[in-house]
GROMACS .gro file of N, CA and C in nm:
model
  489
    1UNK      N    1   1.381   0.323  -2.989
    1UNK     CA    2   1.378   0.380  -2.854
    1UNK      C    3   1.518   0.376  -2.796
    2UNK      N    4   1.572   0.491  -2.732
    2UNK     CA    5   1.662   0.519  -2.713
    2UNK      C    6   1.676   0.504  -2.505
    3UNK      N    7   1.732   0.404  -2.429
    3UNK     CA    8   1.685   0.362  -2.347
    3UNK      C    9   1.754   0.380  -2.209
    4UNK      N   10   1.694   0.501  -2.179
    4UNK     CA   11   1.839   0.569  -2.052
    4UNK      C   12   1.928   0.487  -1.989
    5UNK      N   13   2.034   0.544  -1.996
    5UNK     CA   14   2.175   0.522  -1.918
    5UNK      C   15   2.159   0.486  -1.750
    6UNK      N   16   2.178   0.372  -1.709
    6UNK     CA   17   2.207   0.419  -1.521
    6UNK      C   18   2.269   0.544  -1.477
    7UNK      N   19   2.206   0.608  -1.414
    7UNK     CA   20   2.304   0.747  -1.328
    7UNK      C   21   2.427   0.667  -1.278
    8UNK      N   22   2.372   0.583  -1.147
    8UNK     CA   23   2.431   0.561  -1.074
    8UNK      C   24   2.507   0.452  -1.199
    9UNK      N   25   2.617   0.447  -1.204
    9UNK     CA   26   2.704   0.344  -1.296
    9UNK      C   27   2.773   0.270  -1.143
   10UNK      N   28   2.836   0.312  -1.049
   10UNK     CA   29   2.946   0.202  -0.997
   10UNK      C   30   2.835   0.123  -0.969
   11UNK      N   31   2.695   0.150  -0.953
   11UNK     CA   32   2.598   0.061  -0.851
   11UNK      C   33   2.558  -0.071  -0.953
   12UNK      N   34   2.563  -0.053  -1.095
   12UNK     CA   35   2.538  -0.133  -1.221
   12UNK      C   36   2.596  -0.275  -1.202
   13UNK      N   37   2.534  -0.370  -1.212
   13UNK     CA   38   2.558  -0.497  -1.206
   13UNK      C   39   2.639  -0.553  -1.387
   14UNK      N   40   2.729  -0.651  -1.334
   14UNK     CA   41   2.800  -0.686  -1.465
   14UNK      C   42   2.622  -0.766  -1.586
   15UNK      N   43   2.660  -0.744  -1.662
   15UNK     CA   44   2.560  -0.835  -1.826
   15UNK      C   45   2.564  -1.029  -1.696
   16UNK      N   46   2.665  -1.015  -1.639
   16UNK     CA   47   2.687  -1.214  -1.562
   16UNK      C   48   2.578  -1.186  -1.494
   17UNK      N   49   2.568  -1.112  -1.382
   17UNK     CA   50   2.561  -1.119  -1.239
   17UNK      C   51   2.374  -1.088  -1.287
   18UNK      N   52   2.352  -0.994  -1.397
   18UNK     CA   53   2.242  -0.982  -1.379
   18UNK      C   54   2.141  -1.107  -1.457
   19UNK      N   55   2.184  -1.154  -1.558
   19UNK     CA   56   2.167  -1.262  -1.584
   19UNK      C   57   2.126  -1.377  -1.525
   20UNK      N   58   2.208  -1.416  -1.400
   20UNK     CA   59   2.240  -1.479  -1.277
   20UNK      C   60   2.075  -1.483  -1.223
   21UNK      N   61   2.077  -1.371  -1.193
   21UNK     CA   62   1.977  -1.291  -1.118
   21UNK      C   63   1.783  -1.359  -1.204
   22UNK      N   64   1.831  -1.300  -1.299
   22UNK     CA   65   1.658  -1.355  -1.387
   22UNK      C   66   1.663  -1.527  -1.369
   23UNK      N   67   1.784  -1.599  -1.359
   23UNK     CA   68   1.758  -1.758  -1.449
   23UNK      C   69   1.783  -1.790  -1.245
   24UNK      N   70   1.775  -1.767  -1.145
   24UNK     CA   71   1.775  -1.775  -1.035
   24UNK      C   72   1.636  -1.759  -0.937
   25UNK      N   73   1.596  -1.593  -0.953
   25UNK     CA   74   1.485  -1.578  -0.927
   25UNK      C   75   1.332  -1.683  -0.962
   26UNK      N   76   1.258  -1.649  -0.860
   26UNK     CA   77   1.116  -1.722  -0.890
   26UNK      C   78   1.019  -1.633  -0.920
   27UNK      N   79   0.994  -1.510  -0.881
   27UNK     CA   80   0.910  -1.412  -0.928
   27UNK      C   81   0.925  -1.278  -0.984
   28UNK      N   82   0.871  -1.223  -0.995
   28UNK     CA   83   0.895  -1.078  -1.050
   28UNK      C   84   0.787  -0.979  -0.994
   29UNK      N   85   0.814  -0.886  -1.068
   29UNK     CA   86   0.659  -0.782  -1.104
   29UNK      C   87   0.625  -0.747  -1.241
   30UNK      N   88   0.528  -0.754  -1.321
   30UNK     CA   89   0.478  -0.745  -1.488
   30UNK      C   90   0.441  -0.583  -1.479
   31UNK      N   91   0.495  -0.531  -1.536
   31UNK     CA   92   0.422  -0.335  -1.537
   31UNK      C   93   0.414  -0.344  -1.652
   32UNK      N   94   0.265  -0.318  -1.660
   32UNK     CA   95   0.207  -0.330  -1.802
   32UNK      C   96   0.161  -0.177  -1.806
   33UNK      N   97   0.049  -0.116  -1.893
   33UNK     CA   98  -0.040  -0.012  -1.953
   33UNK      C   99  -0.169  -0.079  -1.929
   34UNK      N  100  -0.261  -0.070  -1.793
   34UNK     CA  101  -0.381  -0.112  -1.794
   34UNK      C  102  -0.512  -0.049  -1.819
   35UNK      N  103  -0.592  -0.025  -1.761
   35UNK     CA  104  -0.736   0.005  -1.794
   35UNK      C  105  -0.714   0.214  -1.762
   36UNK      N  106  -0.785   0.273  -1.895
   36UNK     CA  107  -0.732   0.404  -1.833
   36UNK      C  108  -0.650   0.431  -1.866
   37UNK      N  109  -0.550   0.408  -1.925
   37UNK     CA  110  -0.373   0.436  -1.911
   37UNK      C  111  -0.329   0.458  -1.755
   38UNK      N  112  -0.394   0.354  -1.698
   38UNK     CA  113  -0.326   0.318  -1.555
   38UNK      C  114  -0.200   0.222  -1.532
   39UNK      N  115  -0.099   0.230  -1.497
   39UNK     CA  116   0.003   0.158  -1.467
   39UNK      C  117  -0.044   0.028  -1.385
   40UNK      N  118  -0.023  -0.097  -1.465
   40UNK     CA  119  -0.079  -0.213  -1.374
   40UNK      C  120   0.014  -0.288  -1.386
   41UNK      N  121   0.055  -0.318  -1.261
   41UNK     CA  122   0.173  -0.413  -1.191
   41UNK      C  123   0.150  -0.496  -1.105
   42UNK      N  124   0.187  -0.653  -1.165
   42UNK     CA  125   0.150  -0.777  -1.094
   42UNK      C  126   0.262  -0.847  -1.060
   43UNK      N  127   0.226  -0.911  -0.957
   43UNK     CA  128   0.364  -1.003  -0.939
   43UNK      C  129   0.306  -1.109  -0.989
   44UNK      N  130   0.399  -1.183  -1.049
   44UNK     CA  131   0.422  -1.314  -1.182
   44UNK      C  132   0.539  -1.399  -1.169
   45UNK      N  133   0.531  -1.548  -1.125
   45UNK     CA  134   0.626  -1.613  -1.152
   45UNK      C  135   0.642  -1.639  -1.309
   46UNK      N  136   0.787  -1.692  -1.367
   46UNK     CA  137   0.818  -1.666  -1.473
   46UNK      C  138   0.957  -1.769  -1.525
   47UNK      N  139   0.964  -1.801  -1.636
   47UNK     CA  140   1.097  -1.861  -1.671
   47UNK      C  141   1.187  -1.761  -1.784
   48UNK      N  142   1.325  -1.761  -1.784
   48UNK     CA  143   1.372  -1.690  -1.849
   48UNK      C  144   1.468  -1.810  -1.929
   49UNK      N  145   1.483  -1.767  -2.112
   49UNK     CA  146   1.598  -1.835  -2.182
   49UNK      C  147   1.566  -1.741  -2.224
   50UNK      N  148   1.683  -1.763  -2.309
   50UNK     CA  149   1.759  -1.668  -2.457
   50UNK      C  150   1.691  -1.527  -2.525
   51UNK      N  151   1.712  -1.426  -2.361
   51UNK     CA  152   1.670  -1.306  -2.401
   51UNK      C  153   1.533  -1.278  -2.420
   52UNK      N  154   1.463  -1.378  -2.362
   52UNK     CA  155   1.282  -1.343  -2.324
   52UNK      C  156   1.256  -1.426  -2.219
   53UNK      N  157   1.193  -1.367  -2.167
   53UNK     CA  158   1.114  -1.404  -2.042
   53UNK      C  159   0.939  -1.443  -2.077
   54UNK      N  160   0.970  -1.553  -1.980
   54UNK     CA  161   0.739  -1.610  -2.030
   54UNK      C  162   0.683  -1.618  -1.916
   55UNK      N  163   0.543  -1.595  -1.909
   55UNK     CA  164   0.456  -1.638  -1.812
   55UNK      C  165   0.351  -1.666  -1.843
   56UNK      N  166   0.272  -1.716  -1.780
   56UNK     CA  167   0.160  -1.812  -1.822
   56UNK      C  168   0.027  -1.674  -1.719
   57UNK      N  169  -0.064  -1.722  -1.791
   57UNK     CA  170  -0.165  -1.645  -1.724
   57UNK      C  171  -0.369  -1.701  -1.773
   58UNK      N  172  -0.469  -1.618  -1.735
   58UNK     CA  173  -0.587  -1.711  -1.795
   58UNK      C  174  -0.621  -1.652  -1.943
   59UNK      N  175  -0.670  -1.723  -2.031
   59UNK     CA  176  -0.696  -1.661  -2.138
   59UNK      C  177  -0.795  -1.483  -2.173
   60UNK      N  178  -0.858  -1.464  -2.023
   60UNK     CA  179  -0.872  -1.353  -2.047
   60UNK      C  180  -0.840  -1.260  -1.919
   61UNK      N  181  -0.846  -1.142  -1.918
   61UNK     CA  182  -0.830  -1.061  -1.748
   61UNK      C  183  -0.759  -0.957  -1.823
   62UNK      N  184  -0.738  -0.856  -1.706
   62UNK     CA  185  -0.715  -0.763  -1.698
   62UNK      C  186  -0.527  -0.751  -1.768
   63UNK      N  187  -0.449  -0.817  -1.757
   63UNK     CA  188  -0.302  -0.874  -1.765
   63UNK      C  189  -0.372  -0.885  -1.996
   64UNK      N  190  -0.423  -0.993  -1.986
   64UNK     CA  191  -0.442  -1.000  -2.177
   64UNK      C  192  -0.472  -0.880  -2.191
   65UNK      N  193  -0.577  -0.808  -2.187
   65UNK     CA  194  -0.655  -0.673  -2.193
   65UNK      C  195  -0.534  -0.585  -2.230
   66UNK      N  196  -0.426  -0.572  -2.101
   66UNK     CA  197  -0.345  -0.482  -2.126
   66UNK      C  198  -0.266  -0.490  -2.214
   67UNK      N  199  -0.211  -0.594  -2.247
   67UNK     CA  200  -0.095  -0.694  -2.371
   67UNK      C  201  -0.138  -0.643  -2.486
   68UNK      N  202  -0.250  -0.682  -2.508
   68UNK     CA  203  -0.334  -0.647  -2.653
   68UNK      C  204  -0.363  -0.555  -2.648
   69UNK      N  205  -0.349  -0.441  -2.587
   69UNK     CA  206  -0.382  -0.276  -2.615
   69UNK      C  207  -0.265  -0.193  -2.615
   70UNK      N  208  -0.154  -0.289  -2.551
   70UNK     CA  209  -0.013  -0.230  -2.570
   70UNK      C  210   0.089  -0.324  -2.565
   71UNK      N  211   0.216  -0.310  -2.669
   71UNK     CA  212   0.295  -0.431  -2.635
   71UNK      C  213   0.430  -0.405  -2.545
   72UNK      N  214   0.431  -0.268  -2.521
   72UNK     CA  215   0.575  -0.218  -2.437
   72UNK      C  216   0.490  -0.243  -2.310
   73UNK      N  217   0.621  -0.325  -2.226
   73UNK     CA  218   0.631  -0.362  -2.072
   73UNK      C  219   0.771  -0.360  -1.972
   74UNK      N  220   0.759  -0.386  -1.881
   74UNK     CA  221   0.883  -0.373  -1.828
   74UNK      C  222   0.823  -0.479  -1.733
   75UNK      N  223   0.934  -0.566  -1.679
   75UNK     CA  224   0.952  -0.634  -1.530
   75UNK      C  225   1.068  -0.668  -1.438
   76UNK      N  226   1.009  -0.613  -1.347
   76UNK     CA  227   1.112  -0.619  -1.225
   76UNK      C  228   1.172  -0.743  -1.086
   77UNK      N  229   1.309  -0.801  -1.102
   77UNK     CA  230   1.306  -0.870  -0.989
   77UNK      C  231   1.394  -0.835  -0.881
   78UNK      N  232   1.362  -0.845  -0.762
   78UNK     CA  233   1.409  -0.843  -0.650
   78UNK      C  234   1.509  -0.958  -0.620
   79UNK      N  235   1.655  -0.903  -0.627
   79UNK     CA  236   1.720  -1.033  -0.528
   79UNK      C  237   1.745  -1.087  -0.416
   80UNK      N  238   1.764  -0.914  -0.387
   80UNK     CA  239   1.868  -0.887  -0.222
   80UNK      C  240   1.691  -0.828  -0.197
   81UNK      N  241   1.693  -0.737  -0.073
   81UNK     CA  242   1.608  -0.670  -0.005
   81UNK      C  243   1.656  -0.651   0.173
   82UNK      N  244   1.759  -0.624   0.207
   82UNK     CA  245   1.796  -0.619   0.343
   82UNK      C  246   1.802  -0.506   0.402
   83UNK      N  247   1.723  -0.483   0.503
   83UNK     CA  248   1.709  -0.356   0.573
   83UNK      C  249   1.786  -0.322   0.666
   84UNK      N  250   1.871  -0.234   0.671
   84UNK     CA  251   1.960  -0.160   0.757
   84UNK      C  252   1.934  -0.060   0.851
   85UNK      N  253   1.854  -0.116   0.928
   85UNK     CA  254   1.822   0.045   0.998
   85UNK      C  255   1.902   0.113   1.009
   86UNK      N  256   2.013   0.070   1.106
   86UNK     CA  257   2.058   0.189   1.180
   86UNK      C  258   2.135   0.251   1.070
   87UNK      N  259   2.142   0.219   0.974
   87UNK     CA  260   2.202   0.297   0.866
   87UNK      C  261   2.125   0.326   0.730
   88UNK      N  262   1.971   0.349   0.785
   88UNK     CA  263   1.877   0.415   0.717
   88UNK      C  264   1.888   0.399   0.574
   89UNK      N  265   1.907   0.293   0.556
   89UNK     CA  266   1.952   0.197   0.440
   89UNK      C  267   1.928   0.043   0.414
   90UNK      N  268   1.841   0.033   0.261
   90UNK     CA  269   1.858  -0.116   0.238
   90UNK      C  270   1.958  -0.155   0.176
   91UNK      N  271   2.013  -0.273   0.173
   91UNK     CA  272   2.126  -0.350   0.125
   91UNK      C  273   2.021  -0.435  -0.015
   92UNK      N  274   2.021  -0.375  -0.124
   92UNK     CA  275   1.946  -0.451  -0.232
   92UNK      C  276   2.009  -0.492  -0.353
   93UNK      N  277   1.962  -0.597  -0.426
   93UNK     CA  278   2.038  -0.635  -0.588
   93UNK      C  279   1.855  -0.624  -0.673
   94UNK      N  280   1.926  -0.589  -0.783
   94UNK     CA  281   1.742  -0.590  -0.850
   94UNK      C  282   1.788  -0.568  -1.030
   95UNK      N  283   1.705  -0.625  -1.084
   95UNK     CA  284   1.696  -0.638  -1.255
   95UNK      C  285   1.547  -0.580  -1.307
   96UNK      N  286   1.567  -0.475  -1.414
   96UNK     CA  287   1.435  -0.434  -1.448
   96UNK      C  288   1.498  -0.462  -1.567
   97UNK      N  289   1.392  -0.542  -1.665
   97UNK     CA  290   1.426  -0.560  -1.788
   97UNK      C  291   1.273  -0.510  -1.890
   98UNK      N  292   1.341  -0.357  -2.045
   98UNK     CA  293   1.200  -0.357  -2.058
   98UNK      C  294   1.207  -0.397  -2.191
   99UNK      N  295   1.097  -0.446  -2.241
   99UNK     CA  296   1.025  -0.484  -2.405
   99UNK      C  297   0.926  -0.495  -2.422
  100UNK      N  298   0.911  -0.600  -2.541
  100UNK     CA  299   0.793  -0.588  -2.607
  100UNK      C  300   0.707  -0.710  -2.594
  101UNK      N  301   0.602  -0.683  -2.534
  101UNK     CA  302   0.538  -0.838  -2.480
  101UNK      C  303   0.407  -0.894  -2.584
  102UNK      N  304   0.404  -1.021  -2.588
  102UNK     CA  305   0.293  -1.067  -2.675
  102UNK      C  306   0.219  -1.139  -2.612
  103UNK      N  307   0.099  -1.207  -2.672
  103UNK     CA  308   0.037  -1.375  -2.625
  103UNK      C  309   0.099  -1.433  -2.738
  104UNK      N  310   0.151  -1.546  -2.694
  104UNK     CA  311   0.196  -1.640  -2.769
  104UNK      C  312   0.047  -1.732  -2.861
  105UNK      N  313   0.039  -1.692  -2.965
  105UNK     CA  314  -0.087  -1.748  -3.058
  105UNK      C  315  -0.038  -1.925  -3.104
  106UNK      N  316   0.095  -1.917  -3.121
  106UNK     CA  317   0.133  -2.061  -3.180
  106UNK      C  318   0.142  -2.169  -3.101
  107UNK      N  319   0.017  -2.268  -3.133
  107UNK     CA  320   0.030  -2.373  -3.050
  107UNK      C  321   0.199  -2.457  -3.034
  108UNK      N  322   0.244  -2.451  -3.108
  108UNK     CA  323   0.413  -2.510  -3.048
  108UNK      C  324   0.485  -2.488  -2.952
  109UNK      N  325   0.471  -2.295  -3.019
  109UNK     CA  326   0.518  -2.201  -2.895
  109UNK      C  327   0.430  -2.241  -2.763
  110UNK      N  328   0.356  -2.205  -2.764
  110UNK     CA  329   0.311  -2.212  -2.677
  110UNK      C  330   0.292  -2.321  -2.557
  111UNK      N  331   0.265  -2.446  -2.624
  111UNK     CA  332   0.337  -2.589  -2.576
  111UNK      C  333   0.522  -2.591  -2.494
  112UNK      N  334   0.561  -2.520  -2.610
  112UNK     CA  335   0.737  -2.554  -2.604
  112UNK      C  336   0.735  -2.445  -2.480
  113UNK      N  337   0.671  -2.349  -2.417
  113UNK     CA  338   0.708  -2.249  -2.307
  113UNK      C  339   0.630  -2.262  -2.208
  114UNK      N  340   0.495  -2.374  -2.191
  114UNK     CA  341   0.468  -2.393  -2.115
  114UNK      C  342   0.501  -2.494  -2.066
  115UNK      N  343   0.590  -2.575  -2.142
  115UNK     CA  344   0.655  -2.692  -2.086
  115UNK      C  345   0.788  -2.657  -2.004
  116UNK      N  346   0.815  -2.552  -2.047
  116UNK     CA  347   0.977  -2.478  -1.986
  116UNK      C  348   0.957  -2.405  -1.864
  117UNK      N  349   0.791  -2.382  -1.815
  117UNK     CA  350   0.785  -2.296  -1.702
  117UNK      C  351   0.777  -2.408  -1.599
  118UNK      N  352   0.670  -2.520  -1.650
  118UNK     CA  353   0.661  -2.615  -1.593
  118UNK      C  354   0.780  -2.692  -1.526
  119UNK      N  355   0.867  -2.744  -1.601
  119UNK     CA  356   1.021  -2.804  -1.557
  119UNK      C  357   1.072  -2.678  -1.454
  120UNK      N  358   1.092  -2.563  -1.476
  120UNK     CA  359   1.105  -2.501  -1.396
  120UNK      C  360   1.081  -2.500  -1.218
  121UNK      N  361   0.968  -2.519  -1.207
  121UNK     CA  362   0.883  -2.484  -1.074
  121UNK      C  363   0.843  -2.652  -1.058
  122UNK      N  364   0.854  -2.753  -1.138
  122UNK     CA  365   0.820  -2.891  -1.058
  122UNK      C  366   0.968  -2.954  -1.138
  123UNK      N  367   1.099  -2.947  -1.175
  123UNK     CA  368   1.198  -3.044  -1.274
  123UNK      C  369   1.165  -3.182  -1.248
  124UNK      N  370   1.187  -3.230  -1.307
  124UNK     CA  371   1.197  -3.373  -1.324
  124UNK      C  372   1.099  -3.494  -1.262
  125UNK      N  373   0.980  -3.431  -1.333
  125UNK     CA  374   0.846  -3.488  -1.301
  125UNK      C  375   0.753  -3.472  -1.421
  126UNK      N  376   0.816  -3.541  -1.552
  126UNK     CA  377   0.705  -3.533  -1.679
  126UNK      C  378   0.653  -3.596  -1.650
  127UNK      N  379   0.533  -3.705  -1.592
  127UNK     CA  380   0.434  -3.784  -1.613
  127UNK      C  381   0.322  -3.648  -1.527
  128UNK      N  382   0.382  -3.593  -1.416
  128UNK     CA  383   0.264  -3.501  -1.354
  128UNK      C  384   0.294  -3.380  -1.447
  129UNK      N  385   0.365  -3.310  -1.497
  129UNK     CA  386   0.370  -3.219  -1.595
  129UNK      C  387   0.242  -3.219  -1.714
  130UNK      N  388   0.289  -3.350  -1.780
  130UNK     CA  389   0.220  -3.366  -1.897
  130UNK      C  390   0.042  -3.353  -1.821
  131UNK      N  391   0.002  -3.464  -1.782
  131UNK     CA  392  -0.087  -3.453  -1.693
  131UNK      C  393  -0.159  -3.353  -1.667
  132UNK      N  394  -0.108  -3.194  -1.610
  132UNK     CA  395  -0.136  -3.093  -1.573
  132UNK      C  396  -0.155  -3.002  -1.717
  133UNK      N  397  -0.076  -3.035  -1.853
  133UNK     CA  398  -0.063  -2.959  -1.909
  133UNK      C  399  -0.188  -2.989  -2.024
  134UNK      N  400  -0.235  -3.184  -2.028
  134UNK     CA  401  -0.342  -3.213  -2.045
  134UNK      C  402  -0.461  -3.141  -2.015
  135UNK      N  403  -0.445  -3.150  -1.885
  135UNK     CA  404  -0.559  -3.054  -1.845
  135UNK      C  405  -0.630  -2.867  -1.840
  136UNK      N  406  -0.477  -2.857  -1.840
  136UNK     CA  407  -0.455  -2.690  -1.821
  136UNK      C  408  -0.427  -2.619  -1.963
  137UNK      N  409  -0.370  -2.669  -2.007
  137UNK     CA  410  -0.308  -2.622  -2.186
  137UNK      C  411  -0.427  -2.489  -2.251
  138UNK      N  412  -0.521  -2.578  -2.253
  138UNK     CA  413  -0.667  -2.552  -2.349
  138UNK      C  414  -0.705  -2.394  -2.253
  139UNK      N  415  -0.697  -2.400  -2.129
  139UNK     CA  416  -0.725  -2.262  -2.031
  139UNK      C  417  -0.651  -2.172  -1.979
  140UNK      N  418  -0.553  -2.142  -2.080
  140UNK     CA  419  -0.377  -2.074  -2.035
  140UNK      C  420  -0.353  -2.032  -2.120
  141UNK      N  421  -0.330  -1.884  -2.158
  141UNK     CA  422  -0.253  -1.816  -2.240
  141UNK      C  423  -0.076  -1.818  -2.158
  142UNK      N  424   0.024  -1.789  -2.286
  142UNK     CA  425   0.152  -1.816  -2.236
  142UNK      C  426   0.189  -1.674  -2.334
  143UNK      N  427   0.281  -1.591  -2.241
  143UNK     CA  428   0.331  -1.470  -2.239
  143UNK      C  429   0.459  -1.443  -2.293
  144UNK      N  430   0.496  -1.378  -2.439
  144UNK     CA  431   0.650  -1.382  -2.410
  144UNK      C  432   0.671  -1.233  -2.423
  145UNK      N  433   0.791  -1.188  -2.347
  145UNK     CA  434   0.849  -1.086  -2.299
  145UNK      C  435   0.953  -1.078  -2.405
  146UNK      N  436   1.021  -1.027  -2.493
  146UNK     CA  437   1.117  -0.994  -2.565
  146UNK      C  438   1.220  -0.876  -2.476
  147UNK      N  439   1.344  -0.905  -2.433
  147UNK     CA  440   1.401  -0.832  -2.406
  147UNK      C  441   1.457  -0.735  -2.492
  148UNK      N  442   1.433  -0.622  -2.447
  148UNK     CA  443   1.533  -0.492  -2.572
  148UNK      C  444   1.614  -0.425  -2.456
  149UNK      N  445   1.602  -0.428  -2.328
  149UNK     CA  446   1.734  -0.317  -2.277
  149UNK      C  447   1.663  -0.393  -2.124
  150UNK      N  448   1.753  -0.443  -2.058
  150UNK     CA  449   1.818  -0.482  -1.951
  150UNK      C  450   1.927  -0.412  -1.844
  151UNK      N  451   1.902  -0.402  -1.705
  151UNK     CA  452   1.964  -0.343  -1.625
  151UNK      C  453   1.989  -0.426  -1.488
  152UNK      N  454   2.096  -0.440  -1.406
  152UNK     CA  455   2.070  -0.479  -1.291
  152UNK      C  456   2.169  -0.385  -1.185
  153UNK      N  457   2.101  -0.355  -1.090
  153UNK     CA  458   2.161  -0.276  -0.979
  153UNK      C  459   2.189  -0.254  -0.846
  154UNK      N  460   2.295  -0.279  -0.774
  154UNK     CA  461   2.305  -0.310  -0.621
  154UNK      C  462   2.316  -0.181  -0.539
  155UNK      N  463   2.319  -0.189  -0.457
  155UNK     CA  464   2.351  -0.085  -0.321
  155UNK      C  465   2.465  -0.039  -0.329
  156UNK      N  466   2.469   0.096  -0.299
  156UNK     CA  467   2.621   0.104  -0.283
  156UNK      C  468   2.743   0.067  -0.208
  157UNK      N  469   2.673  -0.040  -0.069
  157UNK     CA  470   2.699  -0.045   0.027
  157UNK      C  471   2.762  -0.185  -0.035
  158UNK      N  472   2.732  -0.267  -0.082
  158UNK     CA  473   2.716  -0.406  -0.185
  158UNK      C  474   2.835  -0.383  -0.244
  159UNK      N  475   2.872  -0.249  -0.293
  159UNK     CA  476   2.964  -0.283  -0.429
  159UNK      C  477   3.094  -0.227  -0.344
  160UNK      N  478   3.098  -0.133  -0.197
  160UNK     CA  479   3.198  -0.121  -0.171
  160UNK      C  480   3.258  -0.275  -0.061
  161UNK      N  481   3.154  -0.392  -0.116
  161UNK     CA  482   3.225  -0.476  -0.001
  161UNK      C  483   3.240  -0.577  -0.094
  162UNK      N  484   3.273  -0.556  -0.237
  162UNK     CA  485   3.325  -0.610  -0.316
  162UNK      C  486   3.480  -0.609  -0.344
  163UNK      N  487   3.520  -0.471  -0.347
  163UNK     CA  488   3.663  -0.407  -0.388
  163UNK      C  489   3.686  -0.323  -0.325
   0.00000   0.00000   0.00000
């Protein structure tokens, strides 16, 4: 797959800044292929390393359904969002990153990334981690996102108050 170019290029965020952006953020949006060939888009908190992104979700619903009937996805995060009225303009930063998404089947994997979302959203609290993951593990599918083409993009208003 051959994976369009930004039009807008000055508005293109550096490979840093957008980076920045995924290992910063707390949520997203998941645009999957749902029921129908309907476009289904959820917002999903999420952890990002080394060029995939994971999320945790229940072992069945509408989100697995779609995974397993298709593995191309895309997700989107919001950094900026500032509204400008009087200049009929938002001031925004944003990353859409798209690939190929799975359920993680391997109990390791699956352990080793739900332990990474976990540290994430509670750090430095393994005795309630483990605890939770005791309990929760067995009723949680864990999601990985494979990145293949990454983008991040600001306002134009953003990049002329850079340089």
């Amino acid at each position: 797959m051959q994976f369009r170019e930004m039009r807008r290029k000055r508005q293109q965020l550096s490979q840093e800044e957008t980076l920045s952006i995924l290992q910063h953020a707390t949520a997203g949006t998941l645009a999957l292929l749902g029921d129908d060939d309907y476009p289904y888009a959820v917002p999903i908190s999420y952890v990002y390393a080394d060029g995939r992104l994971y999320f945790h979700t229940a072992l069945s619903g509408h989100k697995v359904d779609a995974i397993r009937r298709h593995s191309k996805a895309s997700f989107c995060v919001i950094d900026k969002d500032e509204i400008h009225g009087k200049e009929y303009t938002t001031y925004f930063r944003s990353v859409i990153a798209f690939g190929r998404i799975r359920i993680i089947e391997d109990t390791d994997e699956k352990l080793r990334t739900a332990r990474m979302l976990g540290d994430r959203y509670n750090p430095n609290d393994e005795e309630s981690l483990q605890k939770e993951l005791d309990k929760s593990l067995a009723h949680m599918a864990m999601i990985c996102l494979d990145i293949e083409h990454l983008t991040g993009k600001e306002a134009i208003e953003l990049v002329r108050m850079k340089g």
